[in-house]
Amino acid sequence: MRLLRAAKKSPARHSEDIVVFEVNGARFAVPAASVDEIRNKESLAPFPGASRAAKIRYTVVREDKAQSVRVGKDHASIAKASAQGQTYFVIDASAHFRMPESHTSRVLLLRDCDTALLVDGIDRMMQASSIVPLPAAFSGEECSWYRGLCLVNGIVIPLVNPDSFLSKAEAVRLHADLKTRAVMAAKAKGAASA
Amino acid sequence: MSKTGTSANREATSKFVLFPMGKKRFALPADVVTELAQPDTLQTFPHTTPLLAGVLVRRGRVVPVFDIAQILVGPNAPARKFYLIVTRKFGEIPELTAIPVSGECELITCNMVPPPARLPKYVIGLLEMEDEIIEVIDIRTIAAAEVV
């Protein structure tokens, strides 16, 4: 039953290079310009004190190219590595999006921030020719999670907002926490050896 | 849109779209209804907005699916077969929304009478049919209603 109304003008849309990744069978996109590097999980170090349900359970250090260092898995070596590279806090994408725990295998290091994203896998890199705003009907946390929706051959893929994973204030607090724990670990190690 | 104001505005004869939800029928003012659509592929992604079941892609547009069955008939809502595409307003901005319904819809012209106070706020009027009284739903107000 077609009742009435002429077709309305479609909302504004634009194209953008994206990296499509998977979490728990769901696909998400992140702007390719926001991704600095994609790695496997080998270089992840446990984030001290993080619970199993926490959104951040790992850190990863991106070594300076001039001083490639082996990143250990204890607090002292994290601190040492941090002094020689950039520490990223690894956000578990499944926890961030309130999904069940997934089988992660890849880490996306995001550009111009201290955030990396732990995902199940990379699906593809492509140009999304149609990106539309998130409909106004969405009113929950997704309004900050997503920058819009990519339409790829009729499939809707949410385009994540890279800034939503970790605020600058959270990053500062996490860095301070990491430093404190590293100092405490170094002191404990010194006391034990004495 | 206040309940009283809305009722007063619609006391004259108006057009309504009746839609079934299980054994009951409900109505929407026809001026918010755009079309009745065949079942389409529901696409989902993580979100935290209540009642939103996902989105459809209709003629290249992303249309959110707003499942009000849980509010209207509770957790034992029947399977939904069609989508009623309606226009919701967010401030001054209109947006299409798909409402899953359990059967075919009917366009009628009828007088709407004000609802008794005991009915939920999203009921903006009643249509008195021969053997049936049908609640007219305000799509904006029902979005704020809690699931039964």
CSV table of C-alpha atoms in Angstrom, one decimal:
chain,number,residue,atom,x,y,z
A,1,MET,CA,0.0,0.0,0.0
A,2,ARG,CA,1.7,3.2,-1.2
A,3,LEU,CA,0.0,6.0,0.5
A,4,LEU,CA,1.5,9.4,-0.3
A,5,ARG,CA,4.5,11.7,-0.2
A,6,ALA,CA,7.1,12.5,-2.8
A,7,ALA,CA,10.6,11.3,-2.2
A,8,LYS,CA,12.6,13.7,0.0
A,9,LYS,CA,16.0,14.8,-0.7
A,10,SER,CA,18.6,12.4,0.7
A,11,PRO,CA,20.8,13.7,3.5
A,12,ALA,CA,24.3,15.0,2.8
A,13,ARG,CA,26.8,12.3,2.1
A,14,HIS,CA,30.5,12.1,1.3
A,15,SER,CA,33.2,9.6,0.5
A,16,GLU,CA,36.2,8.6,2.6
A,17,ASP,CA,38.9,6.0,2.7
A,18,ILE,CA,38.1,3.5,5.5
A,19,VAL,CA,39.5,0.4,7.2
A,20,VAL,CA,36.8,-2.2,7.8
A,21,PHE,CA,37.4,-4.4,10.8
A,22,GLU,CA,35.4,-7.1,12.5
A,23,VAL,CA,34.4,-7.6,16.1
A,24,ASN,CA,32.2,-10.6,17.1
A,25,GLY,CA,30.9,-11.0,13.6
A,26,ALA,CA,29.9,-7.3,13.3
A,27,ARG,CA,31.7,-5.0,10.9
A,28,PHE,CA,32.9,-1.5,11.7
A,29,ALA,CA,34.8,1.1,9.8
A,30,VAL,CA,37.4,3.6,11.0
A,31,PRO,CA,38.7,6.4,8.8
A,32,ALA,CA,41.9,5.2,7.2
A,33,ALA,CA,43.5,8.6,7.9
A,34,SER,CA,43.1,7.8,11.7
A,35,VAL,CA,45.0,4.5,11.5
A,36,ASP,CA,48.8,4.7,11.9
A,37,GLU,CA,49.6,1.0,12.0
A,38,ILE,CA,48.0,-2.4,12.1
A,39,ARG,CA,49.8,-5.1,14.2
A,40,ASN,CA,49.2,-8.6,15.5
A,41,LYS,CA,48.9,-9.1,19.2
A,42,GLU,CA,52.5,-10.2,19.9
A,43,SER,CA,53.7,-6.9,21.2
A,44,LEU,CA,50.8,-6.4,23.7
A,45,ALA,CA,51.7,-6.1,27.4
A,46,PRO,CA,49.1,-6.6,30.1
A,47,PHE,CA,47.9,-3.4,31.6
A,48,PRO,CA,48.7,-3.6,35.3
A,49,GLY,CA,45.7,-4.1,37.6
A,50,ALA,CA,43.1,-4.4,34.8
A,51,SER,CA,40.3,-6.8,35.4
A,52,ARG,CA,39.2,-9.3,32.8
A,53,ALA,CA,36.1,-7.3,32.1
A,54,ALA,CA,37.9,-4.0,31.7
A,55,LYS,CA,37.9,-2.1,28.5
A,56,ILE,CA,41.7,-1.6,28.7
A,57,ARG,CA,43.6,-4.7,29.5
A,58,TYR,CA,46.7,-4.1,27.5
A,59,THR,CA,49.2,-1.5,26.5
A,60,VAL,CA,51.5,-1.5,23.4
A,61,VAL,CA,54.6,0.5,22.9
A,62,ARG,CA,55.4,1.8,19.5
A,63,GLU,CA,59.2,2.0,19.5
A,64,ASP,CA,61.1,4.9,18.0
A,65,LYS,CA,62.6,3.7,14.7
A,66,ALA,CA,66.1,4.8,15.8
A,67,GLN,CA,65.9,2.8,19.1
A,68,SER,CA,64.1,-0.4,18.5
A,69,VAL,CA,63.6,-2.0,21.9
A,70,ARG,CA,62.3,-5.3,22.9
A,71,VAL,CA,59.1,-4.8,24.9
A,72,GLY,CA,58.9,-7.0,27.9
A,73,LYS,CA,55.8,-8.1,29.8
A,74,ASP,CA,56.6,-6.7,33.2
A,75,HIS,CA,56.0,-3.2,34.6
A,76,ALA,CA,59.6,-2.2,34.7
A,77,SER,CA,60.2,-3.0,31.0
A,78,ILE,CA,57.0,-1.2,30.1
A,79,ALA,CA,58.4,1.9,31.8
A,80,LYS,CA,61.7,1.5,30.1
A,81,ALA,CA,60.1,1.0,26.7
A,82,SER,CA,57.8,4.0,27.4
A,83,ALA,CA,60.8,6.2,27.8
A,84,GLN,CA,61.9,5.2,24.3
A,85,GLY,CA,58.6,5.1,22.5
A,86,GLN,CA,54.9,5.9,22.6
A,87,THR,CA,52.6,3.9,24.9
A,88,TYR,CA,49.2,3.2,23.5
A,89,PHE,CA,46.3,2.1,25.7
A,90,VAL,CA,44.6,-0.8,23.9
A,91,ILE,CA,40.9,-0.6,23.9
A,92,ASP,CA,39.0,-3.9,23.6
A,93,ALA,CA,36.5,-3.1,20.9
A,94,SER,CA,34.1,-5.8,22.1
A,95,ALA,CA,34.0,-4.3,25.6
A,96,HIS,CA,33.7,-0.7,24.2
A,97,PHE,CA,30.7,-1.6,22.1
A,98,ARG,CA,29.1,-3.7,24.9
A,99,MET,CA,29.5,-6.9,23.0
A,100,PRO,CA,30.5,-10.4,24.3
A,101,GLU,CA,34.2,-11.1,24.5
A,102,SER,CA,35.6,-12.0,21.1
A,103,HIS,CA,38.6,-13.7,19.5
A,104,THR,CA,40.9,-10.9,18.9
A,105,SER,CA,43.9,-11.0,16.6
A,106,ARG,CA,44.7,-7.5,15.4
A,107,VAL,CA,45.6,-4.2,16.9
A,108,LEU,CA,45.0,-0.8,15.2
A,109,LEU,CA,47.3,1.9,16.4
A,110,LEU,CA,45.4,5.2,16.0
A,111,ARG,CA,47.0,8.4,14.8
A,112,ASP,CA,47.6,11.5,17.0
A,113,CYS,CA,46.3,9.8,20.2
A,114,ASP,CA,47.3,7.3,22.8
A,115,THR,CA,44.7,4.8,21.7
A,116,ALA,CA,45.0,1.4,20.0
A,117,LEU,CA,42.0,-0.8,19.2
A,118,LEU,CA,41.9,-4.5,19.7
A,119,VAL,CA,39.7,-6.2,17.1
A,120,ASP,CA,39.0,-9.7,15.7
A,121,GLY,CA,40.4,-9.0,12.2
A,122,ILE,CA,40.7,-6.6,9.4
A,123,ASP,CA,38.2,-7.1,6.6
A,124,ARG,CA,39.4,-4.7,4.0
A,125,MET,CA,40.5,-1.2,3.2
A,126,MET,CA,38.4,0.6,0.7
A,127,GLN,CA,36.8,3.9,-0.3
A,128,ALA,CA,33.3,4.3,1.1
A,129,SER,CA,31.5,6.3,-1.5
A,130,SER,CA,28.5,7.0,0.7
A,131,ILE,CA,28.7,8.1,4.3
A,132,VAL,CA,25.5,9.4,6.0
A,133,PRO,CA,25.0,10.8,9.4
A,134,LEU,CA,23.7,8.6,12.2
A,135,PRO,CA,19.9,8.9,12.1
A,136,ALA,CA,18.5,11.2,14.8
A,137,ALA,CA,16.5,8.3,16.2
A,138,PHE,CA,19.7,7.0,17.8
A,139,SER,CA,20.1,8.7,21.1
A,140,GLY,CA,22.3,6.4,23.2
A,141,GLU,CA,26.1,6.0,23.5
A,142,GLU,CA,26.3,5.3,19.8
A,143,CYS,CA,26.0,9.0,19.2
A,144,SER,CA,29.6,9.4,20.5
A,145,TRP,CA,30.7,6.0,19.2
A,146,TYR,CA,29.9,6.6,15.5
A,147,ARG,CA,30.7,9.5,13.2
A,148,GLY,CA,28.2,8.2,10.7
A,149,LEU,CA,27.1,5.1,8.7
A,150,CYS,CA,28.9,3.9,5.6
A,151,LEU,CA,26.7,2.4,2.9
A,152,VAL,CA,28.7,-0.3,1.0
A,153,ASN,CA,26.7,-2.2,-1.6
A,154,GLY,CA,23.5,-1.8,0.5
A,155,ILE,CA,25.3,-2.9,3.6
A,156,VAL,CA,25.4,-0.5,6.6
A,157,ILE,CA,28.7,-0.3,8.4
A,158,PRO,CA,29.1,2.1,11.3
A,159,LEU,CA,32.0,4.5,11.0
A,160,VAL,CA,33.5,4.8,14.4
A,161,ASN,CA,34.6,8.1,15.9
A,162,PRO,CA,38.3,7.5,16.9
A,163,ASP,CA,38.1,10.2,19.6
A,164,SER,CA,35.3,8.3,21.4
A,165,PHE,CA,37.5,5.4,22.7
A,166,LEU,CA,39.6,7.3,25.2
A,167,SER,CA,39.3,11.0,26.3
A,168,LYS,CA,42.4,13.1,26.8
A,169,ALA,CA,41.7,13.2,30.5
A,170,GLU,CA,41.4,9.4,30.7
A,171,ALA,CA,44.7,9.1,28.8
A,172,VAL,CA,46.5,11.4,31.2
A,173,ARG,CA,45.1,9.5,34.2
A,174,LEU,CA,46.1,6.2,32.7
A,175,HIS,CA,49.6,7.4,31.9
A,176,ALA,CA,49.9,8.6,35.5
A,177,ASP,CA,48.7,5.3,36.8
A,178,LEU,CA,51.1,3.4,34.6
A,179,LYS,CA,54.0,5.5,35.8
A,180,THR,CA,53.1,5.1,39.4
A,181,ARG,CA,52.8,1.3,39.1
A,182,ALA,CA,56.1,1.1,37.2
A,183,VAL,CA,57.9,3.1,40.0
A,184,MET,CA,56.3,0.9,42.6
A,185,ALA,CA,57.4,-2.3,40.7
A,186,ALA,CA,60.9,-0.9,40.3
A,187,LYS,CA,61.1,-0.2,44.1
A,188,ALA,CA,59.8,-3.7,44.9
A,189,LYS,CA,62.3,-5.2,42.6
A,190,GLY,CA,65.1,-3.2,44.2
A,191,ALA,CA,64.0,-4.2,47.7
A,192,ALA,CA,63.9,-7.8,46.7
A,193,SER,CA,67.4,-7.8,45.2
A,194,ALA,CA,68.8,-6.0,48.3
B,1,MET,CA,2.8,18.1,21.6
B,2,SER,CA,0.4,18.0,24.6
B,3,LYS,CA,-2.2,15.3,24.9
B,4,THR,CA,-5.1,17.8,25.3
B,5,GLY,CA,-3.9,20.0,22.4
B,6,THR,CA,-3.4,17.0,20.1
B,7,SER,CA,-6.8,15.6,20.9
B,8,ALA,CA,-8.5,19.0,20.4
B,9,ASN,CA,-6.7,19.4,17.0
B,10,ARG,CA,-7.9,16.0,15.8
B,11,GLU,CA,-11.5,16.0,16.9
B,12,ALA,CA,-12.6,16.7,13.4
B,13,THR,CA,-12.8,13.9,10.9
B,14,SER,CA,-9.3,12.8,10.0
B,15,LYS,CA,-7.5,10.0,8.2
B,16,PHE,CA,-5.8,7.2,10.1
B,17,VAL,CA,-3.8,4.2,9.2
B,18,LEU,CA,-4.8,1.1,11.2
B,19,PHE,CA,-2.2,-1.5,11.8
B,20,PRO,CA,-2.5,-4.9,13.5
B,21,MET,CA,-0.2,-6.0,16.3
B,22,GLY,CA,-1.2,-9.5,17.1
B,23,LYS,CA,-4.9,-9.7,18.0
B,24,LYS,CA,-5.3,-5.9,18.5
B,25,ARG,CA,-5.3,-3.0,16.1
B,26,PHE,CA,-3.8,0.4,16.6
B,27,ALA,CA,-3.8,3.6,14.6
B,28,LEU,CA,-1.5,6.3,13.5
B,29,PRO,CA,-2.5,9.6,12.1
B,30,ALA,CA,-2.2,9.2,8.3
B,31,ASP,CA,-0.2,12.4,7.9
B,32,VAL,CA,2.8,10.8,9.6
B,33,VAL,CA,2.6,7.6,7.5
B,34,THR,CA,4.6,7.5,4.3
B,35,GLU,CA,4.2,3.9,3.1
B,36,LEU,CA,3.7,0.2,4.0
B,37,ALA,CA,6.9,-1.7,3.0
B,38,GLN,CA,7.4,-5.4,2.4
B,39,PRO,CA,9.8,-7.2,4.8
B,40,ASP,CA,13.3,-6.1,4.2
B,41,THR,CA,16.7,-7.1,5.5
B,42,LEU,CA,17.1,-5.7,9.0
B,43,GLN,CA,20.7,-4.7,9.6
B,44,THR,CA,22.0,-4.3,13.1
B,45,PHE,CA,25.0,-2.9,14.8
B,46,PRO,CA,25.8,-2.1,18.5
B,47,HIS,CA,23.9,0.7,20.1
B,48,THR,CA,22.1,1.5,23.4
B,49,THR,CA,18.9,3.2,22.2
B,50,PRO,CA,15.8,1.5,23.6
B,51,LEU,CA,13.3,0.1,21.1
B,52,LEU,CA,15.6,0.5,18.1
B,53,ALA,CA,15.9,-2.9,16.4
B,54,GLY,CA,18.3,-1.8,13.7
B,55,VAL,CA,18.1,-0.1,10.3
B,56,LEU,CA,16.8,-0.8,6.8
B,57,VAL,CA,18.2,0.5,3.6
B,58,ARG,CA,15.3,1.8,1.5
B,59,ARG,CA,16.1,3.4,-1.8
B,60,GLY,CA,19.6,4.2,-0.7
B,61,ARG,CA,18.4,5.8,2.6
B,62,VAL,CA,19.1,4.4,6.0
B,63,VAL,CA,15.9,4.1,7.9
B,64,PRO,CA,15.9,3.2,11.6
B,65,VAL,CA,13.6,0.4,12.8
B,66,PHE,CA,11.6,1.4,15.8
B,67,ASP,CA,9.9,-1.7,17.4
B,68,ILE,CA,7.0,-0.5,19.5
B,69,ALA,CA,5.4,-3.9,19.7
B,70,GLN,CA,6.9,-4.5,23.2
B,71,ILE,CA,5.2,-1.4,24.5
B,72,LEU,CA,1.9,-2.0,22.8
B,73,VAL,CA,1.4,-5.7,23.4
B,74,GLY,CA,4.2,-6.7,25.8
B,75,PRO,CA,7.0,-9.3,25.5
B,76,ASN,CA,4.8,-11.9,23.6
B,77,ALA,CA,4.5,-9.7,20.6
B,78,PRO,CA,3.7,-11.7,17.4
B,79,ALA,CA,6.1,-11.9,14.5
B,80,ARG,CA,6.2,-8.7,12.5
B,81,LYS,CA,5.6,-9.1,8.7
B,82,PHE,CA,5.6,-5.6,7.3
B,83,TYR,CA,7.2,-2.2,8.0
B,84,LEU,CA,5.1,0.9,8.3
B,85,ILE,CA,7.3,3.8,7.2
B,86,VAL,CA,6.5,6.9,9.2
B,87,THR,CA,7.9,10.4,9.6
B,88,ARG,CA,9.2,11.3,13.0
B,89,LYS,CA,10.2,14.8,13.8
B,90,PHE,CA,13.3,15.6,15.8
B,91,GLY,CA,12.9,19.3,16.6
B,92,GLU,CA,12.1,20.6,13.2
B,93,ILE,CA,14.0,17.9,11.3
B,94,PRO,CA,11.8,15.1,9.9
B,95,GLU,CA,13.2,11.6,9.6
B,96,LEU,CA,11.8,8.4,8.3
B,97,THR,CA,11.3,5.5,10.7
B,98,ALA,CA,10.2,2.0,10.1
B,99,ILE,CA,7.7,0.4,12.5
B,100,PRO,CA,7.3,-3.4,12.2
B,101,VAL,CA,3.7,-4.4,12.2
B,102,SER,CA,2.2,-7.9,12.2
B,103,GLY,CA,-0.2,-7.7,9.2
B,104,GLU,CA,-1.6,-5.5,6.5
B,105,CYS,CA,-2.7,-2.0,7.2
B,106,GLU,CA,-5.9,0.0,6.4
B,107,LEU,CA,-6.5,3.6,5.6
B,108,ILE,CA,-9.7,5.0,7.1
B,109,THR,CA,-11.5,8.3,7.7
B,110,CYS,CA,-12.9,8.5,11.1
B,111,ASN,CA,-13.6,10.8,14.1
B,112,MET,CA,-11.2,10.6,16.9
B,113,VAL,CA,-12.4,11.1,20.4
B,114,PRO,CA,-10.2,12.1,23.4
B,115,PRO,CA,-8.8,9.2,25.4
B,116,PRO,CA,-9.7,8.6,29.0
B,117,ALA,CA,-7.0,9.7,31.5
B,118,ARG,CA,-6.2,6.1,32.5
B,119,LEU,CA,-4.6,5.3,29.2
B,120,PRO,CA,-0.9,5.8,28.6
B,121,LYS,CA,0.2,9.2,27.4
B,122,TYR,CA,1.2,7.9,24.0
B,123,VAL,CA,-2.5,7.2,23.3
B,124,ILE,CA,-3.7,10.6,21.8
B,125,GLY,CA,-7.2,9.5,21.0
B,126,LEU,CA,-9.7,6.7,20.3
B,127,LEU,CA,-11.4,5.6,17.2
B,128,GLU,CA,-14.8,4.0,17.8
B,129,MET,CA,-15.4,1.4,15.2
B,130,GLU,CA,-18.5,-0.8,15.0
B,131,ASP,CA,-17.2,-3.6,17.3
B,132,GLU,CA,-13.8,-2.3,18.2
B,133,ILE,CA,-12.2,0.7,19.9
B,134,ILE,CA,-8.8,1.5,18.5
B,135,GLU,CA,-6.1,3.5,20.2
B,136,VAL,CA,-4.4,6.2,18.2
B,137,ILE,CA,-0.7,6.3,18.9
B,138,ASP,CA,1.6,9.4,19.0
B,139,ILE,CA,4.9,8.2,17.6
B,140,ARG,CA,6.9,10.9,19.4
B,141,THR,CA,5.5,10.2,22.9
B,142,ILE,CA,5.7,6.4,22.6
B,143,ALA,CA,9.5,6.7,22.1
B,144,ALA,CA,9.7,7.9,25.7
B,145,ALA,CA,7.5,5.1,27.0
B,146,GLU,CA,9.0,2.2,29.0
B,147,VAL,CA,8.9,-1.4,27.8
B,148,VAL,CA,6.2,-3.5,29.5
